[in-house]
Amino acid sequence: MAALDSDSDEDLVSYGTGLEPLEEGERPKKPIPLQDQTVRDEKGRYKRFHGAFSGGFSAGYFNTVGSKEGWTPSSFVSSRQNRADKSVLGPEDFMDEEDLSEFGIAPKAIVTTDDFASKTKDRIWEKARQLAAATAPIPGATLLDDLITPAKLSVGFELLRKMGWKEGQGIGPRVKRKPRRQKPDPGVKIYGCALPPGGSEGSEEEDDDYVPENVTFAPKDVTPVDFTPKDNVHGLAYKGLDPHQALFGTSGEHFNLFGGGPQGTSNLLGEIGVNKGRKLGISGQAFGVGALEEEDDDIYATETLSKYDTILKDEEPGDGLYGWTAPRQYKSQKEPEKDLRYIGKILDGFSLASKPLSSKKTYPPPELPKDYRPVHYFRPVIAATSENSRLLQVLSESAGKPVPDPGTLSRHQLNASKRGELLGETPVQGSATSVLEFLSQKDKERIKEMKQATDLKAAQLRARSLAQAASSSRTQPSSPDVGHCSWHVALSGGTATTRASNFKPFAKDPEKQKRYEEFLVNMKRGQKDALERCLDPSMTEWERGRERDEFARAALLYVSSHSTLSSRFTHAKEEDDSDQVEVPRDQENDVNDKQSAVKMKMFGKLTRDTFEWHPDKLLCKRFNVPDPYPDSTLVGLPRVKRDKYSVFNFLTLPETTSLPTTQASSEKVPQHQAPEKSRKPSRWDTSKQEKKEDSISEFLSLARSKVGPPKQESSTLVIKEEEHVTESLSNKTINKDVDSQTEGEGSRPSMDLFKAIFASSSDEKSSSSADEQGDSEDDQAGPGEADFKSSQATDSVETSSVARDVRQTLEAPQKEKHKKNKEKHKTKKEHRRRKEKKKKHRKHKHKGKQKNKKSEKSSSSESTDSSDSQSDEEGPADLSPQELLRRLKSLPLRRQ
Amino acid sequence: MAFPEPKPRGPELPQKRVKTLDCGQGAVRAVRFNVDGNYCLTCGSDKTLKLWNPLRGTLLRTYSGHGYEVLDAAGSFDNSSLCSGGGDKAVVLWDVASGQVVRKFRGHAGKVNTVQFNEEATVILSGSIDSSIRCWDCRSRRPEPVQTLDEARDGISSVKVSDHEVLAGSVDGRVRRYDLRMGQLFSDYVGSPITCTCFSRDGQCTLVSSLDSTLRLLDKDTGELLGEYTGHKNQEYKLDCCLSERDTHVVSCSEDGKVYFWDLVEGALALALPVGPGVVQSLAYHPTEPCLLTAMGGGVQCWREEAYEAEGGSS
């Protein structure tokens, strides 16, 4: 507020508040040292400071939050029961009484805030407010608000003031301008051109006589626009009781629909009660005439139509572009001819341009070349070698590029080192082009090995799936010739000939791919024996058969899918490395054979899939069972990575199996059987994983493992030898089992598999001996091990039964069909035997005599089974399941 | 009292209607006995679960808190808590005495068809039409399931739990048995969509009902077919089946308004008990006595053997 009054001070700007001038002879006060500064509370007691880190004043009792009696927490209340009456604590509950006092952080008493503490008024704000008041339904109603004025000025005001601004002035550099003609009102001091443009603006038009040269003036203040929305239901331009008319009796002559408001109010503001020398009093419309008034002419309002506009006139200065609240137009019309060109309002501070705007130039879009195709086409990438240089040339020519000179590579083909070379840099020492070169020799070798191993694994995986596919198609009801014809027909259809050559199902095996392509070419020519000719003659019969099927399938698949797909997709230039997906390792595949099995009511092995499944550790805990796989972190089914785009993922093959063809030689056989015999858990796991195909193939492979290998043999000598070996082996495994049982017991699912493998034909015969053996060993073994023993006993006899089977197969090696029937028969028998068991078991249970089911199962039912099954053995080999069922049902009932 | 000549199993079958409860909760989606058979739970389509004494016909408590119809419920071994699942995809654990929701497990993507406690009521297993079984831990505060068994290819219609096994029937036509002790999953293909599975009381067999109007008794260990039971009608609805209290009979709901009893061993139809005109939606068999609860429409019927005399004298 330094520069408030005098013009001479305007150049000086002072900031801050000065110190009080010292008295003469007074010594400056010494500041109180820190240790002497004390803080007291409102009762005069000393407050102790805590350290800076523990914060603030001491609280409670000796720096605790408690009292002398100690700190007592509110007792715990269960929220479940007393949810409703849970009290909500506010921050006030934790405040001290000082905080609630007048100067605390949450004062309870009513205190004037500093917004309303001062009396100084902001005139601009006042003005805007009064503008609003004048248009309000009850004029002057907002004047009441002025009684309580927020007088705290914003920082902007403060700063402006300190910079010499005065209220009532505009903001900006001072301008040289004719001073507005002031009305020298006595008693009112006016600085600058303080007053806003009043109603007497017309006087500006008159040339004033004297303007000092060196006097500058502050810019005019801008009347703030009142953006108060219309929130009443009055008509447009309704004014209510005009205080002018009511108080001072000046009657508005003409109603201006658009331009009335602001002008009138500014008038009001400028001169309210100041300029008019009239006596104050209420007069005019609706108020009648007071007793003291002399004139009584204008008691009632006289409305005449002449007060209103009847047409909307163009030349009206405020043409209502922005509504009536818009700032008034600057009325000094010095260049009236410009207004003729420009209809509309020229903003304050702007003038019409002397030069017209140059129109923007627009450019037409480029013309497309005639052969332009809006589809991207990847050109094949071919590495430049000596062989295909011509091809490369052709390609690049077709692409419209000049053939790159091998010497001058394009910018993008250069790598860092080459660019450096061009720039004449010395190459970085030991510049390795790849990270691999930093590796030591050992690591490199290791990586190589790993790579080979994974390749091998992938190959094995593939081979397995191939074998599955091929073997399944082998024993299809349609003979190879028929199948051959069918796909031949399919291939020689129209679509087959239109295929492109970029479908490479065997891309990983170039040789094979070559053969496949050859095959396709032959097919196209319509040669029937196309396959036989393009197959590798050095392959075995089995391999050839397999490949023939593969080719046929690939061709079929390709025809069906490719023609539709190729029109939509282009091939990616880069090979996707991660074309593998995680799939469950074991899948319940292929419902077809199961359906047929269900139809034949051959439930059991045919309809059952068994998977390794890892329960969650916590789940085991909750179920109170030991974790079956304590070492594995896996949960659920084990998963493996598979090729995403393998042809065989999409093939649904009618799964049946054939017998293995090329198999191990004689000395391999016992070795092959040995791991199956041992009951080590780990071995079982692996052997099971190998047999993870569908149930039928598993089933048949089981049979194969018994029958298959000896079938290859032609001499009985070998068989005998084998018997010896297996016998000795089985003895060994028995010994092994004794110690392995201690570790693998309880968590091992070996029982099912044992039954599945060994229970079929030899079971009945061996059961008696098995029982004996089992009984003898039962004493030291627990009840759960009785099963083990018996099956183990069957193991030892198994070899003889194998031999028997072998002899049979030797007699009729070609009759696969017959053998199959036999297998079926076997399962039926077993199936029935099981049922017997069940019934028997049930009977016993119902009588309530037997409690121990396991032991019963292994002992008593076995004995009855043996007698039953022996009687069955005489029966015909082919019995319908219904027949069997019927018999089974009748049997035990009769006995009872 | 002079009994007539004892017919073969005749008197044992519950065929005398002793009580009819009008549940007043819309359609009764399922009726379940508690562990000892003294009380029963009815799951209503009006989002409530009710606890009854079925023999006296008294309503003990109503449990409300589901957001949609309740489809299945089960009681814990100690009768202290209940679990239920419904169309709101939530599995709810209730406190029996207070009637409050103890926990609400969310995570299923579809409505929950079936819920079961494990033996110690520490885990709730819920099967949903989102083709997953979720194992919810009641002990911890974890919101996620302990394990999700998502091997099924279609909705789960039935889940049963033994001490170490989870038996699940799915609409994909397979019965899966998860053996926690052995760490193996046995999947038996039946073909037709499974509506209900259950263990026999001796734990050796599984009974499977499917939408081809057939019940099958399978050997649990090998999956072999031990018996087939036909004659009823089950082609559209998810109907319940069970074994009688001593495993002598196979009991199944039917869409023709009857409950069918077959002799377990012989497979012959022993009794077709007419319940009413509609579909028998659900049934529950008393764990120890020949007492059967059936649900049809909005009511529950309680059936006892012929020789049964109510304690209060009222029938």
Short mmCIF file of N, CA and C in Angstrom, two decimals, chain A residues 375 495 498-500 502-503 554 556-572 644-647 650:
data_model
loop_
_atom_site.label_atom_id
_atom_site.label_comp_id
_atom_site.label_asym_id
_atom_site.label_seq_id
_atom_site.Cartn_x
_atom_site.Cartn_y
_atom_site.Cartn_z
N VAL A 375 -3.14 -53.90 -51.53
CA VAL A 375 -2.87 -55.06 -50.67
C VAL A 375 -1.37 -55.29 -50.66
N THR A 495 -10.03 -79.04 -57.11
CA THR A 495 -9.28 -78.23 -56.17
C THR A 495 -7.86 -78.72 -56.02
N THR A 498 -5.27 -77.05 -58.22
CA THR A 498 -5.01 -75.62 -58.14
C THR A 498 -4.16 -75.25 -56.94
N ARG A 499 -3.67 -76.21 -56.26
CA ARG A 499 -2.95 -75.86 -55.03
C ARG A 499 -1.61 -75.22 -55.34
N ALA A 500 -1.26 -74.36 -54.46
CA ALA A 500 0.05 -73.73 -54.60
C ALA A 500 1.10 -74.64 -53.98
N ASN A 502 3.35 -73.85 -51.76
CA ASN A 502 3.99 -73.42 -50.52
C ASN A 502 3.41 -74.10 -49.29
N PHE A 503 2.65 -75.08 -49.46
CA PHE A 503 2.19 -75.84 -48.30
C PHE A 503 3.15 -76.99 -48.06
N ALA A 554 -2.11 -85.81 -45.65
CA ALA A 554 -1.66 -84.43 -45.80
C ALA A 554 -2.29 -83.82 -47.05
N LEU A 556 -5.02 -84.68 -48.52
CA LEU A 556 -6.47 -84.49 -48.32
C LEU A 556 -6.73 -83.25 -47.48
N LEU A 557 -6.01 -83.18 -46.41
CA LEU A 557 -6.20 -82.06 -45.50
C LEU A 557 -5.92 -80.77 -46.21
N TYR A 558 -4.88 -80.81 -46.98
CA TYR A 558 -4.47 -79.60 -47.65
C TYR A 558 -5.55 -79.14 -48.61
N VAL A 559 -6.09 -80.04 -49.33
CA VAL A 559 -7.09 -79.66 -50.31
C VAL A 559 -8.28 -79.02 -49.63
N SER A 560 -8.64 -79.57 -48.51
CA SER A 560 -9.86 -79.07 -47.90
C SER A 560 -9.66 -77.71 -47.28
N SER A 561 -8.51 -77.49 -46.71
CA SER A 561 -8.38 -76.26 -45.95
C SER A 561 -7.66 -75.17 -46.71
N HIS A 562 -6.72 -75.56 -47.51
CA HIS A 562 -5.81 -74.54 -47.98
C HIS A 562 -6.46 -73.58 -48.95
N SER A 563 -7.26 -74.09 -49.81
CA SER A 563 -7.79 -73.23 -50.87
C SER A 563 -8.61 -72.09 -50.29
N THR A 564 -9.28 -72.37 -49.20
CA THR A 564 -10.07 -71.29 -48.61
C THR A 564 -9.20 -70.36 -47.79
N LEU A 565 -8.21 -70.93 -47.15
CA LEU A 565 -7.40 -70.11 -46.26
C LEU A 565 -6.42 -69.24 -47.03
N SER A 566 -5.91 -69.77 -48.11
CA SER A 566 -4.83 -69.07 -48.78
C SER A 566 -5.29 -67.75 -49.35
N SER A 567 -6.55 -67.66 -49.64
CA SER A 567 -7.02 -66.41 -50.20
C SER A 567 -7.05 -65.30 -49.16
N ARG A 568 -6.97 -65.65 -47.92
CA ARG A 568 -7.11 -64.63 -46.88
C ARG A 568 -5.81 -64.25 -46.20
N PHE A 569 -4.88 -65.12 -46.21
CA PHE A 569 -3.67 -64.86 -45.43
C PHE A 569 -2.43 -64.84 -46.33
N THR A 570 -1.51 -64.04 -45.92
CA THR A 570 -0.21 -64.13 -46.56
C THR A 570 0.73 -64.77 -45.55
N HIS A 571 1.77 -65.33 -46.07
CA HIS A 571 2.70 -65.98 -45.17
C HIS A 571 3.58 -64.95 -44.50
N ALA A 572 3.86 -65.18 -43.29
CA ALA A 572 4.77 -64.31 -42.59
C ALA A 572 6.16 -64.51 -43.17
N LYS A 644 2.37 -76.06 -32.54
CA LYS A 644 1.08 -75.42 -32.70
C LYS A 644 0.47 -75.82 -34.03
N TYR A 645 1.31 -75.87 -35.04
CA TYR A 645 0.78 -76.06 -36.38
C TYR A 645 1.15 -77.42 -36.94
N SER A 646 1.09 -78.39 -36.13
CA SER A 646 1.38 -79.70 -36.66
C SER A 646 0.15 -80.21 -37.40
N VAL A 647 0.42 -80.86 -38.49
CA VAL A 647 -0.68 -81.41 -39.28
C VAL A 647 -1.51 -82.35 -38.43
N PHE A 650 -4.60 -81.60 -36.23
CA PHE A 650 -5.93 -81.37 -36.78
C PHE A 650 -6.57 -82.64 -37.30
#
